[in-house]
PDB file of C-alpha atoms in Angstrom:
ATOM      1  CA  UNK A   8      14.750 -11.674 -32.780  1.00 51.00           C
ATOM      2  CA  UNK A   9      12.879  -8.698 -33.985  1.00 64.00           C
ATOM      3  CA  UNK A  10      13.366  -5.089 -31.574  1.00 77.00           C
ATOM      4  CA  UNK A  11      10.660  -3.051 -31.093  1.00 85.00           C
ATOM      5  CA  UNK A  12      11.300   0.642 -30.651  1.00 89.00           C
ATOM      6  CA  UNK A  13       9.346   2.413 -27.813  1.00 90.00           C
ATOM      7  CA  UNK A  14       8.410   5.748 -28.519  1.00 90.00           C
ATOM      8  CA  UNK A  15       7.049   8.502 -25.669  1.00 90.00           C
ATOM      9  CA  UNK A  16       3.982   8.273 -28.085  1.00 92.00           C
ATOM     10  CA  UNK A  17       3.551   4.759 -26.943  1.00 93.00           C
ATOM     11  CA  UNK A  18       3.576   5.548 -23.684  1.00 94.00           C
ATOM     12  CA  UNK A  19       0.849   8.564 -23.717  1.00 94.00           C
ATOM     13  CA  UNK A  20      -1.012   6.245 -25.381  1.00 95.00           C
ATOM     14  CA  UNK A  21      -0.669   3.633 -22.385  1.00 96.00           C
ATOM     15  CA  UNK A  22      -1.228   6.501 -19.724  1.00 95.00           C
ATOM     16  CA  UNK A  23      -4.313   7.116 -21.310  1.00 95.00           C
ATOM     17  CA  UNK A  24      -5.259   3.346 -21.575  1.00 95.00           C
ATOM     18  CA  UNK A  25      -4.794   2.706 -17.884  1.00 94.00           C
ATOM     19  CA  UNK A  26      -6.899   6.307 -17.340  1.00 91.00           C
ATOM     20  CA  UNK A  27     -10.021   4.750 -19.408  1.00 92.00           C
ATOM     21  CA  UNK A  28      -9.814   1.429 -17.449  1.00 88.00           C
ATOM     22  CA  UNK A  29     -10.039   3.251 -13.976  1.00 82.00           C
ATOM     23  CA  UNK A  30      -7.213   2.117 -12.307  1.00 84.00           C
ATOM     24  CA  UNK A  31      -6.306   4.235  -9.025  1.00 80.00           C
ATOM     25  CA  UNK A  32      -3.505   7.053  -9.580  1.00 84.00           C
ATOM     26  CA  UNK A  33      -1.342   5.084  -7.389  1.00 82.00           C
ATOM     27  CA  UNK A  34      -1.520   2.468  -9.817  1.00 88.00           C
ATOM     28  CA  UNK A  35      -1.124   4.193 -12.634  1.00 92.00           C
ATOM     29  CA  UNK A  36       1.914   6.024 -11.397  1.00 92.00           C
ATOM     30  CA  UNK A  37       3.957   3.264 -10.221  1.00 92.00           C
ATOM     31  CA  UNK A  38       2.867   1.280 -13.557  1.00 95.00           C
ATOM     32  CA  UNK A  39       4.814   4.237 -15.503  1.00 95.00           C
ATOM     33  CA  UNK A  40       7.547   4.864 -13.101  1.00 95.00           C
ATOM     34  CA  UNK A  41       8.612   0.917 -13.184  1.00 95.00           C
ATOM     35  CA  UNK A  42       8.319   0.797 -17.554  1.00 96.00           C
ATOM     36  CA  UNK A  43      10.461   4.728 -17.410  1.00 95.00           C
ATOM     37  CA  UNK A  44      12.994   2.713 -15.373  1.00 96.00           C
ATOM     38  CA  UNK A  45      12.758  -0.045 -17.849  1.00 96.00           C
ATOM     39  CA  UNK A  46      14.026   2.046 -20.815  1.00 95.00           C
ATOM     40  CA  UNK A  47      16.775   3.919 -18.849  1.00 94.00           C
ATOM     41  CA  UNK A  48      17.940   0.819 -18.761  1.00 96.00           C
ATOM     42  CA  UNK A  49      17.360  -0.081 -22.437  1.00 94.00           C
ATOM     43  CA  UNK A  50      19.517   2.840 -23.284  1.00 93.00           C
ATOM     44  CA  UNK A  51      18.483   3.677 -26.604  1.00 91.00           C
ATOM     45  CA  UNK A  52      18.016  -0.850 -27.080  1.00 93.00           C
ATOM     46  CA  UNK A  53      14.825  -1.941 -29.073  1.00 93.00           C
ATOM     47  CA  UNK A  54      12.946  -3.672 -27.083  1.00 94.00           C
ATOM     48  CA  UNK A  55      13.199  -8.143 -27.499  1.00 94.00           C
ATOM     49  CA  UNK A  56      12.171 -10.807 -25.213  1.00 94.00           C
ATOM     50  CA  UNK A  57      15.631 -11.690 -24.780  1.00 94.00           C
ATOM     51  CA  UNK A  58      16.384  -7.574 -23.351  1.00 95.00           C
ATOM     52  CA  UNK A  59      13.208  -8.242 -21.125  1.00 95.00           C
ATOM     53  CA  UNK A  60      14.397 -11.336 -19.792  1.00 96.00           C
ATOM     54  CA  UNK A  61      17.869  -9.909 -18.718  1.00 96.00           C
ATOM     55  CA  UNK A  62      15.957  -7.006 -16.786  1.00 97.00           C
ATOM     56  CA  UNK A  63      14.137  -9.523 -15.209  1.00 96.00           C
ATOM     57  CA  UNK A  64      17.890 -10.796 -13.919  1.00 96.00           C
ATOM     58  CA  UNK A  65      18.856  -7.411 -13.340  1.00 96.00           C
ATOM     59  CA  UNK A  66      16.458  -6.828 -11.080  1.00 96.00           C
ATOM     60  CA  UNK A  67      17.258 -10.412  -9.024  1.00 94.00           C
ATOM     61  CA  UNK A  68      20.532  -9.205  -9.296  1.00 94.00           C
ATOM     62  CA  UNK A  69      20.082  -5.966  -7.427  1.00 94.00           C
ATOM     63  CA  UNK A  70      19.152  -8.028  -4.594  1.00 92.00           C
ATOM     64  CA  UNK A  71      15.283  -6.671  -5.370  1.00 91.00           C
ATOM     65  CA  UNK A  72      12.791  -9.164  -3.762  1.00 87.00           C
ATOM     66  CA  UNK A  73      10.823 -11.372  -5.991  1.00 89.00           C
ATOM     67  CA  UNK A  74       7.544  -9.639  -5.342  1.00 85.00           C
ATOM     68  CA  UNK A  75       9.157  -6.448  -6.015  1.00 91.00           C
ATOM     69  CA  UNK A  76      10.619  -7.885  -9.392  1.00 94.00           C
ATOM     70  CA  UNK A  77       7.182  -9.474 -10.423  1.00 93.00           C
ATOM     71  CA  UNK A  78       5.627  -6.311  -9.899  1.00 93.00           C
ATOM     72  CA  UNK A  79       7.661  -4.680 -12.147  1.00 95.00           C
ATOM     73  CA  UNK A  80       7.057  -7.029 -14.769  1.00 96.00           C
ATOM     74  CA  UNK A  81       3.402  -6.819 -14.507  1.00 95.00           C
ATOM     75  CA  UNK A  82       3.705  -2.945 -15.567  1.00 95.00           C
ATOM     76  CA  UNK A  83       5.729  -3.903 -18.325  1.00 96.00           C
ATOM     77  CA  UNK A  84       3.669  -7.082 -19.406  1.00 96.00           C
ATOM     78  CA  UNK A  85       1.120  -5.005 -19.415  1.00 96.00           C
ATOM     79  CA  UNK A  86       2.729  -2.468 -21.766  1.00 96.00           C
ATOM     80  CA  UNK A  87       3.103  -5.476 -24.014  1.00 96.00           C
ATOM     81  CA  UNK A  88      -0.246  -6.496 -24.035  1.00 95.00           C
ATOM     82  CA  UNK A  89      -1.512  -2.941 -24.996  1.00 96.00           C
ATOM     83  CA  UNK A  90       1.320  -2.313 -27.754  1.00 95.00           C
ATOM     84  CA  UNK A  91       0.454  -6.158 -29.084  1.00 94.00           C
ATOM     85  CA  UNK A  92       3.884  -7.130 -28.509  1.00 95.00           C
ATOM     86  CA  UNK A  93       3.253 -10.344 -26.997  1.00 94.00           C
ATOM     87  CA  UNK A  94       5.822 -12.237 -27.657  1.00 93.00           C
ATOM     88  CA  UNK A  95       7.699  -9.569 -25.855  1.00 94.00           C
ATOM     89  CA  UNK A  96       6.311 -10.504 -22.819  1.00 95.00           C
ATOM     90  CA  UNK A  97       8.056 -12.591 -19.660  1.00 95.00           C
ATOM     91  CA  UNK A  98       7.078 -15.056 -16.988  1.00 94.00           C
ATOM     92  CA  UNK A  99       6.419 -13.952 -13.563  1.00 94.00           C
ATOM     93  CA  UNK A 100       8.756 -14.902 -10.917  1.00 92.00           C
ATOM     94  CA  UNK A 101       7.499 -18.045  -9.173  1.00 87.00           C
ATOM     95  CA  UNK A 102       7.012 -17.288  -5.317  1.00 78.00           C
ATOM     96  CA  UNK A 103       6.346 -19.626  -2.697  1.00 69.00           C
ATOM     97  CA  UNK A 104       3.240 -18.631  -0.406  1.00 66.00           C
ATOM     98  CA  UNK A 105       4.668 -17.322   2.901  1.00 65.00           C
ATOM     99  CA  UNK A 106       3.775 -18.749   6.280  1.00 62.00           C
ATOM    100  CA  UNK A 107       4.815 -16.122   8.494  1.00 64.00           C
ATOM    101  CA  UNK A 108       5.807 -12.464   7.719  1.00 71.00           C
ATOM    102  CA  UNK A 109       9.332 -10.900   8.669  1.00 74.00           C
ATOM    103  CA  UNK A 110       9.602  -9.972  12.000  1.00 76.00           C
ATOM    104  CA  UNK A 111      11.427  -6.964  10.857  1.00 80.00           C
ATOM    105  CA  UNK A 112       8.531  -5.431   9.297  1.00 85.00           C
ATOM    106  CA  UNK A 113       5.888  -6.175  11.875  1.00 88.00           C
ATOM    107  CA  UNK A 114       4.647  -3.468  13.343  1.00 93.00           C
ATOM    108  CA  UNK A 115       3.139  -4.408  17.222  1.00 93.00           C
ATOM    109  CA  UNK A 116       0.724  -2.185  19.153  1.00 94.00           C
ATOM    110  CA  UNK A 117       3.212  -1.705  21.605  1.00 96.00           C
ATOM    111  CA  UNK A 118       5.082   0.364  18.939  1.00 97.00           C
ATOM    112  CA  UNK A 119       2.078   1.817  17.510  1.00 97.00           C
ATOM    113  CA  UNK A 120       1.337   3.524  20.712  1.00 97.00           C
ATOM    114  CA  UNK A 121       4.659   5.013  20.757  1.00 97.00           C
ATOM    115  CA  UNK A 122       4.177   6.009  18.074  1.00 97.00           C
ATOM    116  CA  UNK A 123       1.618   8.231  18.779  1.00 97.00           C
ATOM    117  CA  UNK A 124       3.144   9.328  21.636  1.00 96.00           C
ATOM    118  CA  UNK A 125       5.904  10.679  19.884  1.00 96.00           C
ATOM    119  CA  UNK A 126       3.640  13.008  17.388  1.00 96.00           C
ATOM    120  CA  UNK A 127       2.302  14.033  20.503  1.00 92.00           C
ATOM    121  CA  UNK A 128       5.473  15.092  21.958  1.00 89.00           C
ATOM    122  CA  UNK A 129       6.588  16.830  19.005  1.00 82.00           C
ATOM    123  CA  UNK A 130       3.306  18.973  19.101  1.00 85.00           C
ATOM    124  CA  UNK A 131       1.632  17.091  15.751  1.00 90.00           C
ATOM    125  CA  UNK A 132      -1.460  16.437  16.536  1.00 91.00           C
ATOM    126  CA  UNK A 133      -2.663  15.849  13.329  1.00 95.00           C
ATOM    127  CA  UNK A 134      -0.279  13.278  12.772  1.00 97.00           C
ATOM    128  CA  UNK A 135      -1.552  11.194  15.563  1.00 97.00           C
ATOM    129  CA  UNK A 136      -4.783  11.546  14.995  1.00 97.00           C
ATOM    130  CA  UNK A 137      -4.284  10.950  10.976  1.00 98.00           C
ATOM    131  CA  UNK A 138      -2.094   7.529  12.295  1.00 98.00           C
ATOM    132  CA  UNK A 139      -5.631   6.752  14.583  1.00 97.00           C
ATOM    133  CA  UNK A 140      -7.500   7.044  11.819  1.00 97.00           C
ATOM    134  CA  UNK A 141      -5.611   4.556   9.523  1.00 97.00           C
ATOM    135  CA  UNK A 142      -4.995   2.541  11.731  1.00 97.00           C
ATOM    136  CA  UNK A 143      -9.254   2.039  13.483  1.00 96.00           C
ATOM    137  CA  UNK A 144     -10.605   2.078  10.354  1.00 96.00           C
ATOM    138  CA  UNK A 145      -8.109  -0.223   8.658  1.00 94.00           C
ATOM    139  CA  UNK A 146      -8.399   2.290   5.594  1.00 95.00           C
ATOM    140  CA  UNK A 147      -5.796   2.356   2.682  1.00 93.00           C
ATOM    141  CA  UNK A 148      -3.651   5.529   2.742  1.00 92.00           C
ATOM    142  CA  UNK A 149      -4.952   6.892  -0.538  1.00 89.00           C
ATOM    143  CA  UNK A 150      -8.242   7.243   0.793  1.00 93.00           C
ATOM    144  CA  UNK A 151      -7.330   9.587   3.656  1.00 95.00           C
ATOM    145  CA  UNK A 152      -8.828  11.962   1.432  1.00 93.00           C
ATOM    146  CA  UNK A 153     -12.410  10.473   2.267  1.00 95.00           C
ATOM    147  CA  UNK A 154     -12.306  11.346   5.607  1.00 97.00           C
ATOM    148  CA  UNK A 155     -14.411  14.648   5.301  1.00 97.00           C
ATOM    149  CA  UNK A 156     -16.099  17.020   7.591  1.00 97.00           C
ATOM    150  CA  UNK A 157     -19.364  15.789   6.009  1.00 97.00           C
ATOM    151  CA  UNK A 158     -18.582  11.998   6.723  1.00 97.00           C
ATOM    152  CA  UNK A 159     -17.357  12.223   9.945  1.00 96.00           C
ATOM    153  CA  UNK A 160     -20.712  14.044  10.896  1.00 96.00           C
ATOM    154  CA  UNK A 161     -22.535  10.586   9.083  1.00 96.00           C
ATOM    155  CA  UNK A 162     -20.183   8.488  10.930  1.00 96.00           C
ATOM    156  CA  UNK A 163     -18.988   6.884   7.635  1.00 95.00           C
ATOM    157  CA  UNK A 164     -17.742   7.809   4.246  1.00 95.00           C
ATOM    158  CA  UNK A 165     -18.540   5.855   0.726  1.00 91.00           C
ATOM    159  CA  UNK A 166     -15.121   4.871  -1.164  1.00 88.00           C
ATOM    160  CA  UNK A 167     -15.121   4.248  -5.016  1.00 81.00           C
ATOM    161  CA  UNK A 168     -12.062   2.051  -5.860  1.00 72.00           C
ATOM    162  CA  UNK A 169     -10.807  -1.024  -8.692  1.00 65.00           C
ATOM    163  CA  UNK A 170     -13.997  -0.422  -9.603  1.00 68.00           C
ATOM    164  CA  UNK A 171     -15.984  -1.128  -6.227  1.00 76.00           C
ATOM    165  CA  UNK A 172     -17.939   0.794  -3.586  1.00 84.00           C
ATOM    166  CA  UNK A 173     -17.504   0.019   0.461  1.00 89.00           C
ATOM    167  CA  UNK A 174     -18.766   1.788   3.070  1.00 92.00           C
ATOM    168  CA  UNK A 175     -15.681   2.485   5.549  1.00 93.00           C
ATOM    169  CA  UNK A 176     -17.260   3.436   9.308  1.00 94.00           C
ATOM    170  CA  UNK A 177     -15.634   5.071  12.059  1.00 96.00           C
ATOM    171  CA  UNK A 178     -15.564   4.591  15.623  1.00 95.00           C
ATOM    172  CA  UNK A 179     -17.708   7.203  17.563  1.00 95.00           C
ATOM    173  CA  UNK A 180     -14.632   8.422  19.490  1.00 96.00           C
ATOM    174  CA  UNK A 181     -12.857   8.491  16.122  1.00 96.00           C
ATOM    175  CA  UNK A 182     -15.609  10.888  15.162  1.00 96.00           C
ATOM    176  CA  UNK A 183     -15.852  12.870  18.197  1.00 96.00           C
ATOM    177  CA  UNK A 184     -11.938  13.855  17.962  1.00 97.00           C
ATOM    178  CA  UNK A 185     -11.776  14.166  14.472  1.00 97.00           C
ATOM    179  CA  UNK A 186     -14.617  16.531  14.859  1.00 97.00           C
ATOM    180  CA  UNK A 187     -13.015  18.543  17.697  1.00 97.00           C
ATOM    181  CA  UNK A 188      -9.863  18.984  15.419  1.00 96.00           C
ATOM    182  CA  UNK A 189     -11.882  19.953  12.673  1.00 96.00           C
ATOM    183  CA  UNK A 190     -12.865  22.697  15.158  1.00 96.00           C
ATOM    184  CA  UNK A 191      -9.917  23.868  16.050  1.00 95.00           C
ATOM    185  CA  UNK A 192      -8.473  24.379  12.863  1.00 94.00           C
ATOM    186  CA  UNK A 193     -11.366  25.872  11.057  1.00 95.00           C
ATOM    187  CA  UNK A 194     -12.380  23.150   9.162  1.00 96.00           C
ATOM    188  CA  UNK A 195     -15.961  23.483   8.225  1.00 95.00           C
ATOM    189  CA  UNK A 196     -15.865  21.467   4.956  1.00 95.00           C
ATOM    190  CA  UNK A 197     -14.033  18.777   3.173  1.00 95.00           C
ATOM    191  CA  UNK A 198     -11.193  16.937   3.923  1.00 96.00           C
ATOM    192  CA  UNK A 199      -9.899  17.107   7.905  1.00 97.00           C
ATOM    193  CA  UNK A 200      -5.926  15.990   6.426  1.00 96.00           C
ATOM    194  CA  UNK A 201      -4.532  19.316   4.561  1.00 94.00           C
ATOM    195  CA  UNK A 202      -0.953  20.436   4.128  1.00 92.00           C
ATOM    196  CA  UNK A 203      -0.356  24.076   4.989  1.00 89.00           C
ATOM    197  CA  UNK A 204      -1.588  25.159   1.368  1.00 91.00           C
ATOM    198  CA  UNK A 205      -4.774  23.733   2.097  1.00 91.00           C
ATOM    199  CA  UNK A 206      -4.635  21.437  -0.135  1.00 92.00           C
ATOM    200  CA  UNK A 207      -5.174  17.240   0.311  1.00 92.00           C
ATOM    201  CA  UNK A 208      -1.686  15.125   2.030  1.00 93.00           C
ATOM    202  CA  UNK A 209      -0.139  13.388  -0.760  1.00 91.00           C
ATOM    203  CA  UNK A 210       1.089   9.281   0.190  1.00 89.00           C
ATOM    204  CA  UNK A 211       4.537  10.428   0.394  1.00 91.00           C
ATOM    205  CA  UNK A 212       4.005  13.542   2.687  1.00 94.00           C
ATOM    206  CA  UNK A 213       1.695  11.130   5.285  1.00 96.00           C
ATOM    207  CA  UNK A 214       5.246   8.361   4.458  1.00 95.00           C
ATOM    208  CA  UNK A 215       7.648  10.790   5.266  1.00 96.00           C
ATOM    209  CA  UNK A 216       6.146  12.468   8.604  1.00 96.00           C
ATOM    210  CA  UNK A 217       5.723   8.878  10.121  1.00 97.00           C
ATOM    211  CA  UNK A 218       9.674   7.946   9.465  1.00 97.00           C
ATOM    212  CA  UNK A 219       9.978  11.542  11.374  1.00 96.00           C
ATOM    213  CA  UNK A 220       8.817   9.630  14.718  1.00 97.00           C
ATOM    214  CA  UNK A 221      10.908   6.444  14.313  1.00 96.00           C
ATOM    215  CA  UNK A 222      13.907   8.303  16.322  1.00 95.00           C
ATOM    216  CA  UNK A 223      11.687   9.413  19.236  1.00 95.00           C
ATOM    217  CA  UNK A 224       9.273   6.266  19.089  1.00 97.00           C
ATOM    218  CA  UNK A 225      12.323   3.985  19.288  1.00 96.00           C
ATOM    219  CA  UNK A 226      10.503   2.043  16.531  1.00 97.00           C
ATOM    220  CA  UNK A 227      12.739   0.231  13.381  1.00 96.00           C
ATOM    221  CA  UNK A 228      12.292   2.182  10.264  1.00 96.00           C
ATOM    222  CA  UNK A 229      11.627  -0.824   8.385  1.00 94.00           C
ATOM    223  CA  UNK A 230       8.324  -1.220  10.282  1.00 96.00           C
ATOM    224  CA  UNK A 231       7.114   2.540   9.826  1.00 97.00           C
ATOM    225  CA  UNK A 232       5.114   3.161   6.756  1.00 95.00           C
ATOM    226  CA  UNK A 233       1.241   3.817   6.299  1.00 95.00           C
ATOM    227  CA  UNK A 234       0.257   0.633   4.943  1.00 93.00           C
ATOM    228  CA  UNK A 235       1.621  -0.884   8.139  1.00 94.00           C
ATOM    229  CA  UNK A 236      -1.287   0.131   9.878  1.00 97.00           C
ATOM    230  CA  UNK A 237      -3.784  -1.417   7.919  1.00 95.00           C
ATOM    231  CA  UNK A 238      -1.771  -4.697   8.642  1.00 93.00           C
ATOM    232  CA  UNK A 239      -2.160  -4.077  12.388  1.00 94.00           C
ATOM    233  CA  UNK A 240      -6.115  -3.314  12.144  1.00 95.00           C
ATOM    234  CA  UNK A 241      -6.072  -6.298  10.034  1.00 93.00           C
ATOM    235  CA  UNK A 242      -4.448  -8.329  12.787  1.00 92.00           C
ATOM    236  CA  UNK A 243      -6.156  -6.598  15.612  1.00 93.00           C
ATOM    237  CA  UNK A 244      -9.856  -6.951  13.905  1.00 93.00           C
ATOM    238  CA  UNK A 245      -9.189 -10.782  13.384  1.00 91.00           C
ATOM    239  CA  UNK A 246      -8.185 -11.636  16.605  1.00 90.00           C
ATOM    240  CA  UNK A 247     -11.342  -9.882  18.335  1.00 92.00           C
ATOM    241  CA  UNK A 248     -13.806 -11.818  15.391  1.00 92.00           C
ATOM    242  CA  UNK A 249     -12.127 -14.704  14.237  1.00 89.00           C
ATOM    243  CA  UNK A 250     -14.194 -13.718  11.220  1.00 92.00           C
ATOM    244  CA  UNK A 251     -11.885 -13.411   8.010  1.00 91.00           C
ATOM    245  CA  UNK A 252     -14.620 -13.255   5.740  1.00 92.00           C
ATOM    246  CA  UNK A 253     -16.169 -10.150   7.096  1.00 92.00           C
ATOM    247  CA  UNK A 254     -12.573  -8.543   7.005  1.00 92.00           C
ATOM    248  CA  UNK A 255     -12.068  -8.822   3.489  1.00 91.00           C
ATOM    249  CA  UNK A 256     -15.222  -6.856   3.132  1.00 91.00           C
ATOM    250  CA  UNK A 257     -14.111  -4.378   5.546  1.00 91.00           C
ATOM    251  CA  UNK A 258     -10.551  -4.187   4.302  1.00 92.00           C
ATOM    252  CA  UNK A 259     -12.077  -3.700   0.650  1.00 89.00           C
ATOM    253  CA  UNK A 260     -10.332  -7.156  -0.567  1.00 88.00           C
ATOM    254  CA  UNK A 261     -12.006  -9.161  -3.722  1.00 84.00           C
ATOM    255  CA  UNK A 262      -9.660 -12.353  -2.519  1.00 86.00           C
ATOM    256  CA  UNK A 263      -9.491 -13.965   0.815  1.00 87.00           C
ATOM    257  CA  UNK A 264      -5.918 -15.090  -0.450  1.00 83.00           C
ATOM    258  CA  UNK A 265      -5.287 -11.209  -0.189  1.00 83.00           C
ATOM    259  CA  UNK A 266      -6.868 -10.784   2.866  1.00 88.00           C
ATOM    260  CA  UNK A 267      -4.785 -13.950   4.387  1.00 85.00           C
ATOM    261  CA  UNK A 268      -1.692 -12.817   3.566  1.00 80.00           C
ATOM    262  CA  UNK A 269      -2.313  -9.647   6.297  1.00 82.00           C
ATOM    263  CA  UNK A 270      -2.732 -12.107   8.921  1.00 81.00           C
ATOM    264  CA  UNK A 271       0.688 -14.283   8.492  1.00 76.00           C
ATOM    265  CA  UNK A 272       2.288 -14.389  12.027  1.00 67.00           C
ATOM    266  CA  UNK A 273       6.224 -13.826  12.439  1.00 55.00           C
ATOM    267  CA  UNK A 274       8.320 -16.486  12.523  1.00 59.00           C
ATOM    268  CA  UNK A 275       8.761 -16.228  15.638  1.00 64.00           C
ATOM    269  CA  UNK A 276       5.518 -16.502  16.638  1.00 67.00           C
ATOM    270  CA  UNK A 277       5.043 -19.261  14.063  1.00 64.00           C
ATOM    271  CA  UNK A 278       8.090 -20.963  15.683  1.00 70.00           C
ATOM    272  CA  UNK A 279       6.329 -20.824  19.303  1.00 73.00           C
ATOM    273  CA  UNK A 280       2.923 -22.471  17.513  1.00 72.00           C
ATOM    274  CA  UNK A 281       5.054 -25.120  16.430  1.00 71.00           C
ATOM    275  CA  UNK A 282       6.821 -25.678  20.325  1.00 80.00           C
ATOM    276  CA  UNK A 283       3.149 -26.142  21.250  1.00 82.00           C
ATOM    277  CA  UNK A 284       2.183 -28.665  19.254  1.00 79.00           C
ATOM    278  CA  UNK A 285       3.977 -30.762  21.201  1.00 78.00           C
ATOM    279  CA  UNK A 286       5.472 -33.227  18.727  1.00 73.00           C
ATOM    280  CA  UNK A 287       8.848 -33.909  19.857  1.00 77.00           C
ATOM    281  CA  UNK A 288       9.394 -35.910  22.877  1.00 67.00           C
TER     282      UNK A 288
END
C-alpha cells in the first residue's frame, strides 16, 4: 500500500484552506488539534489507509465515544480530501440515533439556579450574569463576544457564522442588568465579558470558571460546561412553544435533525413516557 509522508507544509497549507472557506476558529482549531494528535501517533509512519484504519481502533479502544471518534475522522478525512489522498480516507463510525440523552449530562433548572447562586456567593457577578446570558438567549459560547454595549442598547446583536446571519434578541431584563453592569465597571463600549486585561473571555476561561461552582452548587461536573446551557434554553423554549421549527431558527441550526437531538429526554424520563402508555396489563 503506498505511504504518504505528511509534511508541516501540508498542514499550513490546510490551515489556510479551512481559513479561505470560513469555518469558525473553533472549528478550525479542533480540526488541527485532532490531525496533530493523529501524527504523534504516526510516529514518524507514512501515512496508508491501513495506519488510518488502526487509529480509528485506537481511538474505540481508548474507550473514546463513537461521536467523539467520528469527529476525529472528519478532521482527518478532510485532510485527505484537500491533500487528494483519497484513498487514504476511512468510514465514519456508524451510530444509532439516540432516544434519550444521559442523565448524567443533563443539566435541570433546578441546578442551573444553583448555579448561579453559587457565583453569587463567591462575589462573581459577572459569571452569573455571563451564565444568564447563555443560557436566555440560547446563544453558542463563541459568540459571547457579540454581546456589546452597543447591542444591548438595540436589544439584539447580528451574528455572522458557517456562513449565515441571525439576529439573536435579548430579554428586556437581560438588557437592563447587563446594562447596569456595564455601568459599574466602566464599560462604555464593546464587549460587556472581558478578562482583567481587557481583552474578550476565551471558551476555555468561560469552561473553566463554571467547573469552579460545581463544589458549591452541588452540581455533577459532568453536567457543567457552556454548551449545556444552550441545551437547557433549548429544552426550556420548546416546552413553552411546542414550536421546533422556530427554534432551529433561533438556535442558528440549518437541520431540524440538529435541532432534535437538543430536545432528547433522559432515560429516565423516557422510561416514565413509556409507564404511561399504559401497555402492559
Amino acid at each position: 500500500m503506498c505511504e504518504q509522508q505528511l509534511r508541516v507544509c501540508d498542514l499550513n497549507r490546510y490551515q489556510e484552506h479551512l481559513f479561505r472557506e470560513e469555518r469558525a476558529p473553533a472549528t478550525i482549531e479542533n480540526y488541527l488539534r485532532n490531525i496533530r494528535v493523529f501524527i504523534v501517533w504516526l510516529n514518524g509512519r507514512g501515512v496508508t489507509k491501513a495506519l488510518a484504519i488502526a487509529w480509528r481502533e485506537h481511538l474505540l479502544a481508548q474507550g473514546q465515544a463513537p461521536a467523539t471518534v467520528n469527529a476525529k475522522l472528519s478532521a482527518l478525512n478532510s485532510l485527505f480530501r484537500f491533500l487528494g489522498w483519497e484513498d487514504c480516507r476511512v468510514r465514519f463510525l456508524k451510530i444509532q440515533r439516540k432516544t434519550f440523552r444521559d442523565a448524567s449530562r443533563e443539566l435541570c433548572r433546578e441546578e442551573y439556579g444553583r448555579l448561579l447562586a453559587a457565583a453569587r456567593k463567591d462575589r462573581r457577578s459577572w459569571l452569573g450574569l455571563l451564565m444568564e446570558t447563555v443560557c436566555s438567549t440560547g446563544i453558542r459560547v463563541s459568540e459571547v463576544r457579540c454581546v456589546t454595549v452597543e447591542a444591548i442598547r438595540r436589544g439584539r446583536a447580528n451574528v455572522a457564522l458557517k456562513g449565515k446571519i441571525r439576529t439573536i434578541l435579548f430579554p428586556d431584563k437581560l438588557c437592563r442588568k447587563l446594562a447596569k453592569y456595564a455601568k459599574r465597571h466602566k464599560i462604555v463600549s464593546g464587549e460587556i465579558f472581558r478578562d482583567r486585561t481587557g481583552a474578550g473571555l476565551s471558551r476555555g476561561q468561560i469552561w473553566r470558571a463554571m467547573k469552579t461552582l460545581c463544589e458549591t452548587a452541588r452540581v455533577a461536573p459532568s453536567k457543567v460546561f457552556p454548551h449545556n446551557l444552550r441545551h437547557l434554553f433549548a429544552t426550556t423554549f420548546y416546552r413553552a412553544t411546542r414550536d421546533i421549527v422556530r427554534l432551529a431558527d433561533v438556535l442558528g441550526h440549518s437541520s431540524i435533525e440538529t435541532t432534535r437531538i437538543y430536545l432528547l429526554t433522559t432515560g429516565d424520563e423516557h422510561a416514565r413516557q413509556l409507564e404511561r402508555l399504559g401497555l402492559v396489563s
